[in-house]
PDB file of C-alpha atoms in Angstrom:
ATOM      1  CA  UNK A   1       4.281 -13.750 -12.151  1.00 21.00           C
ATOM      2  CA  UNK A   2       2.800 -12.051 -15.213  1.00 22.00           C
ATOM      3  CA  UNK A   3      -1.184 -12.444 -15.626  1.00 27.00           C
ATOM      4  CA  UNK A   4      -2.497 -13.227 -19.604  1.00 31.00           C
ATOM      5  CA  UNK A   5       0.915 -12.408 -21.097  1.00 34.00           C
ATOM      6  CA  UNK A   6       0.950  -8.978 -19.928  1.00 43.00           C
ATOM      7  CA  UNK A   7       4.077  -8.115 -18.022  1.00 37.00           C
ATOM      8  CA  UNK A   8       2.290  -5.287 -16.114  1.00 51.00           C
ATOM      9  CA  UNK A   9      -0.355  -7.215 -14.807  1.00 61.00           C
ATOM     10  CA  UNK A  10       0.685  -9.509 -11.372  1.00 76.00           C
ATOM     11  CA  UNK A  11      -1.777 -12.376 -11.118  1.00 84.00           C
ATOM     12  CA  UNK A  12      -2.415 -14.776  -7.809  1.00 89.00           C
ATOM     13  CA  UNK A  13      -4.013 -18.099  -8.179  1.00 89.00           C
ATOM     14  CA  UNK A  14      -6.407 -19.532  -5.583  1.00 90.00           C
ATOM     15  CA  UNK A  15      -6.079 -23.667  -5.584  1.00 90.00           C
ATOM     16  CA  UNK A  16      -9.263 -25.642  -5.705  1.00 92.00           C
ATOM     17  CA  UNK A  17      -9.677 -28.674  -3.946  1.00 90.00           C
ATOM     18  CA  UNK A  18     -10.050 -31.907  -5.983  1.00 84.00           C
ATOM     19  CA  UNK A  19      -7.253 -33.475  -8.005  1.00 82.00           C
ATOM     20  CA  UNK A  20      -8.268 -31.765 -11.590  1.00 87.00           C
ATOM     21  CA  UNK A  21     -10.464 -28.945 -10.219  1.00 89.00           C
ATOM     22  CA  UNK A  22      -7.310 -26.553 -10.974  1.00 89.00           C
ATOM     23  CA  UNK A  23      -7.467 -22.947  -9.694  1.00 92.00           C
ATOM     24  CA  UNK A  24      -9.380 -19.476 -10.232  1.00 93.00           C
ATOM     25  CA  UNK A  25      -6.945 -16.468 -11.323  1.00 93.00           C
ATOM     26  CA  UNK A  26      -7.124 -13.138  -9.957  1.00 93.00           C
ATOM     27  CA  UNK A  27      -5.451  -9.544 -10.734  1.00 93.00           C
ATOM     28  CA  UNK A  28      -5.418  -6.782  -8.755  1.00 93.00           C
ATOM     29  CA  UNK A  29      -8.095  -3.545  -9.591  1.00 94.00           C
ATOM     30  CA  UNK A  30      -7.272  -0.613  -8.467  1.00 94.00           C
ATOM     31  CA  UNK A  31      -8.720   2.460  -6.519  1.00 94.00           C
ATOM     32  CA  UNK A  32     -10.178   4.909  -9.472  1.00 96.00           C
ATOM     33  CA  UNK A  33     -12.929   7.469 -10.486  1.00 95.00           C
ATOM     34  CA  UNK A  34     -14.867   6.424 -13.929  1.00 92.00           C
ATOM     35  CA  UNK A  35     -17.900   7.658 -16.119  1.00 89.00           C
ATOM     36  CA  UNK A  36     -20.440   4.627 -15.493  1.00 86.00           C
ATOM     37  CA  UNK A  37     -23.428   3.833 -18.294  1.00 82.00           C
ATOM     38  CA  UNK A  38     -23.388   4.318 -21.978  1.00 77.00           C
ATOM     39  CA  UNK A  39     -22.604   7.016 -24.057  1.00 68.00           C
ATOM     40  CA  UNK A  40     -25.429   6.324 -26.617  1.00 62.00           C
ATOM     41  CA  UNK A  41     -25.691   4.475 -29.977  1.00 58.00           C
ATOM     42  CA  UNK A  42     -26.746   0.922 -29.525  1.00 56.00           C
ATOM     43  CA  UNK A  43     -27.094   1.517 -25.683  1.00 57.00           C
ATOM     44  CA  UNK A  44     -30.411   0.594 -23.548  1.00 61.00           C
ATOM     45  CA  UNK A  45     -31.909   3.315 -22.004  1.00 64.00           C
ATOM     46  CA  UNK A  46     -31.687   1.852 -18.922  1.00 66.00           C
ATOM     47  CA  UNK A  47     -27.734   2.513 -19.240  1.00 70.00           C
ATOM     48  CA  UNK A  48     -27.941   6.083 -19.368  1.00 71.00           C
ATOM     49  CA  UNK A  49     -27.320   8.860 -17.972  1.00 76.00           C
ATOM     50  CA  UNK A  50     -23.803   8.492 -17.681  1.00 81.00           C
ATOM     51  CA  UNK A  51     -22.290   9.570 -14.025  1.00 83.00           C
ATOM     52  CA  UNK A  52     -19.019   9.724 -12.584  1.00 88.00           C
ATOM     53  CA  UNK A  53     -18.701   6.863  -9.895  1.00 91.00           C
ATOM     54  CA  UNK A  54     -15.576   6.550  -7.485  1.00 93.00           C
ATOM     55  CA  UNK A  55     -14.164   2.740  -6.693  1.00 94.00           C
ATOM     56  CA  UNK A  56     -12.498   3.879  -3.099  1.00 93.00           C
ATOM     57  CA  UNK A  57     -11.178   0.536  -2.323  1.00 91.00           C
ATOM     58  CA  UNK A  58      -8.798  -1.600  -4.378  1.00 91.00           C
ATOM     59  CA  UNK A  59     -10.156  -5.573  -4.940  1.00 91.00           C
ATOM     60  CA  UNK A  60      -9.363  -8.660  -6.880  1.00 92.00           C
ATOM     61  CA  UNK A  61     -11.176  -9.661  -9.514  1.00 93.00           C
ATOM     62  CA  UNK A  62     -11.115 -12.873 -11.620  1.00 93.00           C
ATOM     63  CA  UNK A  63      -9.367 -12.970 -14.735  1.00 94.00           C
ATOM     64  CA  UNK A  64     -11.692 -15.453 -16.562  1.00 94.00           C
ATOM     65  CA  UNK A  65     -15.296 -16.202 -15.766  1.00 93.00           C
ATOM     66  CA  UNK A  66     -15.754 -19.560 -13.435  1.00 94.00           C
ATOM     67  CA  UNK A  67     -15.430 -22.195 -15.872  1.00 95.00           C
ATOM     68  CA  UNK A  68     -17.316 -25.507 -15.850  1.00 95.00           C
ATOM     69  CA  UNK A  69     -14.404 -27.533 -14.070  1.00 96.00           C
ATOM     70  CA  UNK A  70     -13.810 -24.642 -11.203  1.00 95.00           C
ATOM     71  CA  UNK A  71     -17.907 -24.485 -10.867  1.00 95.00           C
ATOM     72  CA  UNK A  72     -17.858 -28.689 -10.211  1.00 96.00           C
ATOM     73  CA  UNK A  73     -15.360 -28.107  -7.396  1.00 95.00           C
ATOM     74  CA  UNK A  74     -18.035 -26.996  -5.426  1.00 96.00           C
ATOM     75  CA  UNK A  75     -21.522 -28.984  -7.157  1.00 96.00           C
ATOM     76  CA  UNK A  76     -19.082 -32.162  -6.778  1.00 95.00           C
ATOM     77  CA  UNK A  77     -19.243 -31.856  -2.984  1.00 95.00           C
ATOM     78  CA  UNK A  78     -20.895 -33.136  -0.093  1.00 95.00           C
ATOM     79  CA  UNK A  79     -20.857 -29.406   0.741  1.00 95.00           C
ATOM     80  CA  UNK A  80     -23.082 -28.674  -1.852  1.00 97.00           C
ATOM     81  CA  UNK A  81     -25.618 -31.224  -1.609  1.00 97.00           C
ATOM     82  CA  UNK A  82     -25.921 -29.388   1.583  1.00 97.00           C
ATOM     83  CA  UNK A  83     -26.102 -26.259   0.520  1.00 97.00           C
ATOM     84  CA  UNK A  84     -28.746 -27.645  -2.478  1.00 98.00           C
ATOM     85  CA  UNK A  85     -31.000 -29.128   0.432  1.00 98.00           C
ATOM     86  CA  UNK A  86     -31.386 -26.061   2.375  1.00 97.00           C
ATOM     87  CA  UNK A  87     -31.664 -23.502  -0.941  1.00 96.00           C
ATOM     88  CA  UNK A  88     -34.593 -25.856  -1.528  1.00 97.00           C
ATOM     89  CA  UNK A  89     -36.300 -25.655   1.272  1.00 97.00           C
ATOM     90  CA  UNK A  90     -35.725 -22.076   1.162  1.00 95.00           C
ATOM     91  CA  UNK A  91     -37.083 -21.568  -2.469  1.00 95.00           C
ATOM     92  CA  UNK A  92     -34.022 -20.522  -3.863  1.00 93.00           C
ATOM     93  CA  UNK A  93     -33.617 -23.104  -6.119  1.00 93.00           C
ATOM     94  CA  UNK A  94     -35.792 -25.768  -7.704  1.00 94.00           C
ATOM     95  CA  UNK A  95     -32.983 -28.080  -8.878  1.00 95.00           C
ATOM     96  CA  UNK A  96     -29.124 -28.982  -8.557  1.00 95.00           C
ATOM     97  CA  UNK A  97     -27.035 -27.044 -11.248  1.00 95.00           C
ATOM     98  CA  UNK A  98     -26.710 -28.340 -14.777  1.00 95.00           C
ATOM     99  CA  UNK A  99     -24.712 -26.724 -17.711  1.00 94.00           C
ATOM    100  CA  UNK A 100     -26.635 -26.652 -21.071  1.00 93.00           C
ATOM    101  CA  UNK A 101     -23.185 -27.187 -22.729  1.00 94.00           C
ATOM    102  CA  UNK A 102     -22.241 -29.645 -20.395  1.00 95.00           C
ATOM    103  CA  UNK A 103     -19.141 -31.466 -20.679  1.00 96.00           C
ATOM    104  CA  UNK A 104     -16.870 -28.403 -21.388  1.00 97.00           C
ATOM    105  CA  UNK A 105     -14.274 -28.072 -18.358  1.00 96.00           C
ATOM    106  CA  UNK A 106     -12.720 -25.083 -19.504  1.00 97.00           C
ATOM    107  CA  UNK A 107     -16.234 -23.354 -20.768  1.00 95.00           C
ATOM    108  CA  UNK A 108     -17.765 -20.784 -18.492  1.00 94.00           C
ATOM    109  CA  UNK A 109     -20.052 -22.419 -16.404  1.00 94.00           C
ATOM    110  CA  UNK A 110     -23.670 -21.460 -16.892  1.00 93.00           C
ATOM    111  CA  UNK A 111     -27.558 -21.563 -16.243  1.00 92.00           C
ATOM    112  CA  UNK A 112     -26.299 -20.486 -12.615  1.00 92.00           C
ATOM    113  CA  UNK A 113     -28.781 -18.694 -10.279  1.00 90.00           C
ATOM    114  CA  UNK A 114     -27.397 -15.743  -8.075  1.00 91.00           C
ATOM    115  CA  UNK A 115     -27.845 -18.313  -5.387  1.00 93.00           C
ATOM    116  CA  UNK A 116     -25.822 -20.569  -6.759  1.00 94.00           C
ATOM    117  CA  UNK A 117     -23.066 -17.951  -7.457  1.00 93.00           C
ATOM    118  CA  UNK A 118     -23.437 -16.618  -4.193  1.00 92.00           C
ATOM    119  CA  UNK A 119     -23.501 -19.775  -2.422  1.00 95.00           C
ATOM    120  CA  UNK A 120     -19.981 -20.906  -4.552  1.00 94.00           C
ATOM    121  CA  UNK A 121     -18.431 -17.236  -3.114  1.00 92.00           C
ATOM    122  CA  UNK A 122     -19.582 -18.838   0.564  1.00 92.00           C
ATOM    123  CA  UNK A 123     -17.928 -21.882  -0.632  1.00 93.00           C
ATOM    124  CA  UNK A 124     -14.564 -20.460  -1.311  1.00 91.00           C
ATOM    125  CA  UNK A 125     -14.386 -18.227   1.894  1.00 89.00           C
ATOM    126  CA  UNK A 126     -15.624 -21.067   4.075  1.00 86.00           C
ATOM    127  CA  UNK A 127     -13.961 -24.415   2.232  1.00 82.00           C
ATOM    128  CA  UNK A 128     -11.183 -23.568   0.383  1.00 79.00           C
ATOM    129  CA  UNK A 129      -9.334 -20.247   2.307  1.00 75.00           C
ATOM    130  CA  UNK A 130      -5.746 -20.323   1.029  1.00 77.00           C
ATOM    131  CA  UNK A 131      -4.390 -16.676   0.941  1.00 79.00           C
ATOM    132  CA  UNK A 132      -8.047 -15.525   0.835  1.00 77.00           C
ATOM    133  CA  UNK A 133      -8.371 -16.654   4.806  1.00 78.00           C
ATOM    134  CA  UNK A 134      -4.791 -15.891   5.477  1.00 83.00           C
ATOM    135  CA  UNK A 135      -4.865 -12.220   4.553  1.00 83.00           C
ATOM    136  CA  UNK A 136      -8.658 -11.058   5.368  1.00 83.00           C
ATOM    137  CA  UNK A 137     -10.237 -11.000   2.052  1.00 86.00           C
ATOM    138  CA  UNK A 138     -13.550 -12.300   1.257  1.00 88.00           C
ATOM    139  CA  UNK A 139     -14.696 -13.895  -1.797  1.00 91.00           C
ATOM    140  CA  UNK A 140     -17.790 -12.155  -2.652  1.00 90.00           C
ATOM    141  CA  UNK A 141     -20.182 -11.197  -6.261  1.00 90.00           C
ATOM    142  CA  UNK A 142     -18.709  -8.023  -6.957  1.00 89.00           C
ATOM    143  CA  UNK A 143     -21.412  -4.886  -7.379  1.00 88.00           C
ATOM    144  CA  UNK A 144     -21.986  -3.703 -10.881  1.00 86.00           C
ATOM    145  CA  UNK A 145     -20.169  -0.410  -9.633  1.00 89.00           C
ATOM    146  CA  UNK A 146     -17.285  -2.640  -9.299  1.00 91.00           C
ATOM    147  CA  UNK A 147     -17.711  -5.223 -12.475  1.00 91.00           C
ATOM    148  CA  UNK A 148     -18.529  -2.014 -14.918  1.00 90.00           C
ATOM    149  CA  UNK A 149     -14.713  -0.290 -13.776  1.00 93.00           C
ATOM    150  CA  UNK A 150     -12.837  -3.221 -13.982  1.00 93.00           C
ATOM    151  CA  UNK A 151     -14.425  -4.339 -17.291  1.00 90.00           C
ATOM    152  CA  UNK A 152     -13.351  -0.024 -18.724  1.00 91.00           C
ATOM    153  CA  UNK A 153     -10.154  -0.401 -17.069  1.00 93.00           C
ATOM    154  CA  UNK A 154      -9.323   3.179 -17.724  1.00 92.00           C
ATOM    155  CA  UNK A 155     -11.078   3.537 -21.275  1.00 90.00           C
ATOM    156  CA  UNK A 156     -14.280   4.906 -22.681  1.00 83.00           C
ATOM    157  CA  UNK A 157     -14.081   2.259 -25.417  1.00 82.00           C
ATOM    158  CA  UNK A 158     -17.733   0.418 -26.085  1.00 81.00           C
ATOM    159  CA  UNK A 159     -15.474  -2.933 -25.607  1.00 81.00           C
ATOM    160  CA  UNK A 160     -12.933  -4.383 -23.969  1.00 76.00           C
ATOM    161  CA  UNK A 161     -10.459  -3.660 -26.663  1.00 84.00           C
ATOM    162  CA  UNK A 162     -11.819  -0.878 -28.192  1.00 84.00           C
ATOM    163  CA  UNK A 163     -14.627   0.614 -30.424  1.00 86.00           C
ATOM    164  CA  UNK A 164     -16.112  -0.760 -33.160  1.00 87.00           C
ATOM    165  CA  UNK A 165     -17.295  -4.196 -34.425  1.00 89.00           C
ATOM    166  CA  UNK A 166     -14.056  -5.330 -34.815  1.00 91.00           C
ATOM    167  CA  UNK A 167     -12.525  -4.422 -31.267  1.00 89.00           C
ATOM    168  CA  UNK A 168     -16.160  -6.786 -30.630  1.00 89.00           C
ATOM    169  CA  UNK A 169     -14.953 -10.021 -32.612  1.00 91.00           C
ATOM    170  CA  UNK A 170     -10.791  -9.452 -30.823  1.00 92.00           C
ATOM    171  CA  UNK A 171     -12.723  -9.099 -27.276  1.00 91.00           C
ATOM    172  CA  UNK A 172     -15.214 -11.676 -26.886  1.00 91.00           C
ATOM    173  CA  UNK A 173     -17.858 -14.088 -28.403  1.00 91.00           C
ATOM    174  CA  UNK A 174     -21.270 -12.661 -29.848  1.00 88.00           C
ATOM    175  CA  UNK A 175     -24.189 -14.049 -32.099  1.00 87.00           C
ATOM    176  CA  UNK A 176     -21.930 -13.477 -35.088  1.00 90.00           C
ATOM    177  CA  UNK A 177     -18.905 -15.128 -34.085  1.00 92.00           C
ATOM    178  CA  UNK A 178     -20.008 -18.327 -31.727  1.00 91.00           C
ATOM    179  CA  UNK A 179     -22.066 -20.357 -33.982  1.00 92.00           C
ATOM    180  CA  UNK A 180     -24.648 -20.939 -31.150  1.00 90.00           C
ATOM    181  CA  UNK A 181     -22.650 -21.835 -28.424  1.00 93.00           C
ATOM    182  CA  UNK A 182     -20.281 -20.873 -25.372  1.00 94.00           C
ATOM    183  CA  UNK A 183     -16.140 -21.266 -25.862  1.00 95.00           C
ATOM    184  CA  UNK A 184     -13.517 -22.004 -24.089  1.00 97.00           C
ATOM    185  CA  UNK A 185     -12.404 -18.808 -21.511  1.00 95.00           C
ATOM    186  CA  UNK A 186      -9.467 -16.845 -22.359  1.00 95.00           C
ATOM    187  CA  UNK A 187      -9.444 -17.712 -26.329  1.00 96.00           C
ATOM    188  CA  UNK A 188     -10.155 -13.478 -26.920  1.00 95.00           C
ATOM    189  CA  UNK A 189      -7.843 -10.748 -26.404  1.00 94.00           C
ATOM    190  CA  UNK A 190      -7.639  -9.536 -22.337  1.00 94.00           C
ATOM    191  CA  UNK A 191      -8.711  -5.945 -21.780  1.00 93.00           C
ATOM    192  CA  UNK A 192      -5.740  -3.430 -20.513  1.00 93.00           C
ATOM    193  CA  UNK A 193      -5.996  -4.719 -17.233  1.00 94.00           C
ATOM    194  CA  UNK A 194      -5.639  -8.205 -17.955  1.00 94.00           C
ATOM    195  CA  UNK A 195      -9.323  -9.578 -18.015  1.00 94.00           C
ATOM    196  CA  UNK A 196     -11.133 -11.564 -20.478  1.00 94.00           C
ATOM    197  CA  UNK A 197     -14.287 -12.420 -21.667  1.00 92.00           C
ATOM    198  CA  UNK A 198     -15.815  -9.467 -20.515  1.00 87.00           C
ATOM    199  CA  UNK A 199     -17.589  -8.991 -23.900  1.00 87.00           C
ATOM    200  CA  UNK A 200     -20.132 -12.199 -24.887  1.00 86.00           C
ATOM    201  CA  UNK A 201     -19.672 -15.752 -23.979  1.00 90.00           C
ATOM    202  CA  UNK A 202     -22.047 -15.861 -20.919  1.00 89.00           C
ATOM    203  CA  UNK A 203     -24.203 -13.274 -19.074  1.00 86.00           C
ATOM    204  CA  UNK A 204     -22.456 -12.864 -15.601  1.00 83.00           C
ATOM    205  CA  UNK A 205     -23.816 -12.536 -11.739  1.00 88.00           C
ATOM    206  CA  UNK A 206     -23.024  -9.093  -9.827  1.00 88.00           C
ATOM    207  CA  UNK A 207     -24.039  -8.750  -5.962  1.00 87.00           C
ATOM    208  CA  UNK A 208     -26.858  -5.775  -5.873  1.00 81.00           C
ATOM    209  CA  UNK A 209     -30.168  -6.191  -7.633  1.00 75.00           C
ATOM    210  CA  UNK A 210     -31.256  -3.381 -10.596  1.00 71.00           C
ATOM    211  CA  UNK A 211     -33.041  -0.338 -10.052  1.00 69.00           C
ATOM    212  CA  UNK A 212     -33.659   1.656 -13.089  1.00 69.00           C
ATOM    213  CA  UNK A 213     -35.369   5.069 -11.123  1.00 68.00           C
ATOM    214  CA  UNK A 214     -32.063   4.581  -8.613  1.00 67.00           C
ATOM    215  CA  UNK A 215     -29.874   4.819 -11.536  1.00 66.00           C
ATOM    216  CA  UNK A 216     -31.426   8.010 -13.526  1.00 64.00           C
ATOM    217  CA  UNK A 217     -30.967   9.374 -10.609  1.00 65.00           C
ATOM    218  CA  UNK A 218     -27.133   9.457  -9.973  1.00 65.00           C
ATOM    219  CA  UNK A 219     -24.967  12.737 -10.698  1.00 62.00           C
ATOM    220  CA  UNK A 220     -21.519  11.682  -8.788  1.00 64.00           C
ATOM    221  CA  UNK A 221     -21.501   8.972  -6.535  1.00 76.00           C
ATOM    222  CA  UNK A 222     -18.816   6.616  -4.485  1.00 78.00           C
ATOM    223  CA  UNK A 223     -18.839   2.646  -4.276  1.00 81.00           C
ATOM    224  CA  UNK A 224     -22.715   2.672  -5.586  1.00 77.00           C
ATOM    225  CA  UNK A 225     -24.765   0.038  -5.024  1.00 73.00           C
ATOM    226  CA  UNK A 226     -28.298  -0.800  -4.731  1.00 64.00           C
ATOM    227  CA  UNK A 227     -30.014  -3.076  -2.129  1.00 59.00           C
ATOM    228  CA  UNK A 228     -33.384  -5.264  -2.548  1.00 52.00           C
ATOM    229  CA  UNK A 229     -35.585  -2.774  -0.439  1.00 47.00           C
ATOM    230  CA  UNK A 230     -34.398  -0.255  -3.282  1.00 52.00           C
ATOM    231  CA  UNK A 231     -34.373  -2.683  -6.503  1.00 47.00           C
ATOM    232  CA  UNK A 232     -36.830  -3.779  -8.986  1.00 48.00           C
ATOM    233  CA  UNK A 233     -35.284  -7.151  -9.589  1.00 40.00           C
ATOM    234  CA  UNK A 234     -31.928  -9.080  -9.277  1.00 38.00           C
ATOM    235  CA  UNK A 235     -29.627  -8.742 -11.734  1.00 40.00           C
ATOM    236  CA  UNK A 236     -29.825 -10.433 -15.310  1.00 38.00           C
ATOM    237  CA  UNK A 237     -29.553 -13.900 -15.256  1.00 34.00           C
ATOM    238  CA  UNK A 238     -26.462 -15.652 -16.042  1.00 33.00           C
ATOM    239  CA  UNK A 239     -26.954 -17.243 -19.687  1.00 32.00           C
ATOM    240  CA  UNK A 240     -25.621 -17.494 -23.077  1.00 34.00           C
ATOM    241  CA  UNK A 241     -24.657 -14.043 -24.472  1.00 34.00           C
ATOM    242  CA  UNK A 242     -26.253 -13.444 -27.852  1.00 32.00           C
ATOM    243  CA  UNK A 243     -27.175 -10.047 -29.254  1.00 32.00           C
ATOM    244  CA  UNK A 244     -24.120  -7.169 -29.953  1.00 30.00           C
ATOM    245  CA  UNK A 245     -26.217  -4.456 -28.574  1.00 32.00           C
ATOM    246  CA  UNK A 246     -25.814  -6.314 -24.896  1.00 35.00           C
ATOM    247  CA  UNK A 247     -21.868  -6.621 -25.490  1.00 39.00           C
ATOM    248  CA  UNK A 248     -20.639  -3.574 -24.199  1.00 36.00           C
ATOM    249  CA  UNK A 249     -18.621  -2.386 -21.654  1.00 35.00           C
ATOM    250  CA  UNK A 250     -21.977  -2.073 -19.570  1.00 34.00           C
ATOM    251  CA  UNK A 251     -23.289  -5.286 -19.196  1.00 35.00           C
ATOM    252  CA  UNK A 252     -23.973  -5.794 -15.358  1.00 35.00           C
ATOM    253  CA  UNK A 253     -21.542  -9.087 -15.417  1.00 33.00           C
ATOM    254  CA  UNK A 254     -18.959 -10.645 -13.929  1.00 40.00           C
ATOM    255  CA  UNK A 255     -18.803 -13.625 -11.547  1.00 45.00           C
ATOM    256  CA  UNK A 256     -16.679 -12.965  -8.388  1.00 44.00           C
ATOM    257  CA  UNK A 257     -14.479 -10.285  -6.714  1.00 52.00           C
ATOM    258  CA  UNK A 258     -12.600 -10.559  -3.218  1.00 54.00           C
ATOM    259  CA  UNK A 259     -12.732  -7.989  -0.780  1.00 60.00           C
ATOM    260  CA  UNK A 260     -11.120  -6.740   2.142  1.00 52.00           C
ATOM    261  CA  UNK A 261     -13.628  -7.137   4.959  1.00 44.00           C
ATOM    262  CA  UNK A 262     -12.042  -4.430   7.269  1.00 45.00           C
ATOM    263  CA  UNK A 263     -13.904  -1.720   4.430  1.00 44.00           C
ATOM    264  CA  UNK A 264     -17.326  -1.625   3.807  1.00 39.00           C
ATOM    265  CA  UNK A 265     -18.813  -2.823   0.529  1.00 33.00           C
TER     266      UNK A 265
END
C-alpha cells in the first residue's frame, strides 16, 4: 500500500472508533544521523548552533496532522469527559477543547493544549489498540529530536520541498497563501518521506519542553531530549501558523509518533 502517491513510501492506517471518525495514517521513519537547527538567514537564534543529532531507533510518524474529525473521536467520548474532569481538577486545563475554525472535519485540529495532545496519545494506546497493542508500540508526542528528522527527511532544504519561497507556497500554508485561516490536511506537496503539512497550517505539540542554554550547548548528541527539571517552558503552543520566518524545517511541531516501548525514548 503506497502512502501520498509515493510508491516508496508503505503507509499503515490505525481505525478510529465511531462510524465517521475514519483513521490516522502513519509511515515508517527510519534510523539516521542529521544536522539539527538552522543554518542562518531568517532563522531564530534560538535555532542555532546547528549539531549533528543521531535518531537510533526507527518510529512511525503521522502522515497528516490530527484533523478535526480524528481529534472528536476522542472529545466525543465518555472517555474524555473523564479525562476533562480530572485535567481540571489537576489544573491542566480550564475548559473542554474547542476549534476556532470549528466545523472543518478534515482541518487540523487546533487550540489544543499539550495535555490535551498527550491525553489523545493515552487515548489511542489505552482505547483504540489495533496493531498499535498487537505489536508493542506506543502512541506517544514525538520529541523535537524526532519531529525535526522526520520533517528534513534526508535534506538540508529550509522546507519540506526545498529552498526558497516557492518550495514554501508547494509545501504548506503561510500568512501569504491562507487568507487567514487553516486548510484542509494533505492539499500541499508531501516531503520525500511522505509527510505533509510540515510547513504552516497549525503550530504542532512535541513531547519535551524547550531549553534554549540546553540547546547552545549540544556538539553531537543521540535521541536528545530535554525534560521539565531541565526546560524553561513547554513547547510552543499549538495554533494557527502565520509568519514565513517560523515555517521552516525547524519548527518544534508535529502531533504524534509511535514507539516501540522495549527502547528507551
Amino acid at each position: 500500500m503506497s502512502a501520498c502517491g509515493n510508491p516508496g513510501i508503505i503507509s499503515r492506517s490505525l481505525p478510529l472508533p465511531g462510524k465517521d471518525s475514519g483513521a490516522i495514517e502513519f509511515v515508517p521513519i527510519p534510523e539516521g544521523t542529521f544536522w539539527m537547527g538552522s543554518r542562518g538567514g531568517e532563522a531564530f537564534h534560538n535555532e542555532q548552533p546547528m549539531h549533528r543529532v543521531v535518531i537510533t531507533r526507527p518510529f512511525w510518524l503521522a502522515v497528516y496532522p490530527v484533523t478535526q474529525r480524528q481529534f472528536e473521536a476522542w472529545t466525543g467520548t465518555s472517555d474524555y469527559e473523564r479525562w476533562l474532569e480530572a485535567a481540571i481538577q489537576r489544573g491542566e486545563v480550564e475548559n473542554r477543547h474547542a476549534n476556532h475554525f470549528s466545523g472543518r472535519p478534515d482541518h487540523p485540529a487546533e487550540c489544543v493544549t499539550w495535555w490535551e495532545a498527550a491525553g489523545y496519545c493515552d487515548w489511542l494506546n489505552q482505547w483504540v489498540g489495533g496493531w498499535l497493542a498487537e505489536e508493542g508500540w506506543v502512541a506517544t508526542l514525538p520529541t523535537e529530536a524526532q519531529w525535526e528528522y522526520a520533517a528534513r527527511a534526508g535534506t538540508r532544504w529550509d522546507y519540506a520541498t526545498g529552498d526558497g519561497e516557492g518550495a514554501l507556497n508547494a509545501a504548506g500554508w503561510w500568512r501569504d497563501n491562507s487568507r487567514g485561516q487553516t486548510h484542509a490536511v494533505g492539499k500541499k506537496r508531501a516531503n520525500p518521506w511522505g509527510l505533509h503539512d510540515l510547513n504552516g497550517n497549525v503550530w504542532e505539540w512535541v513531547a519535551d519542553v524547550w531549553s534554549e542554554a540546553n540547546y547552545r550547548k549540544r556538539s553531537s548528541i543521540e535521541n536528545p531530549t530535554v525534560g521539565e527539571e531541565e526546560g524553561d517552558d513547554v513547547a510552543e503552543e499549538q495554533r494557527f501558523q502565520d509568519y514565513r520566518a517560523y515555517l521552516n524545517g525547524i519548527e518544534r511541531l508535529r502531533d504524534r509518533a509511535i514507539q516501540d516501548p522495549n527502547q528507551d525514548v
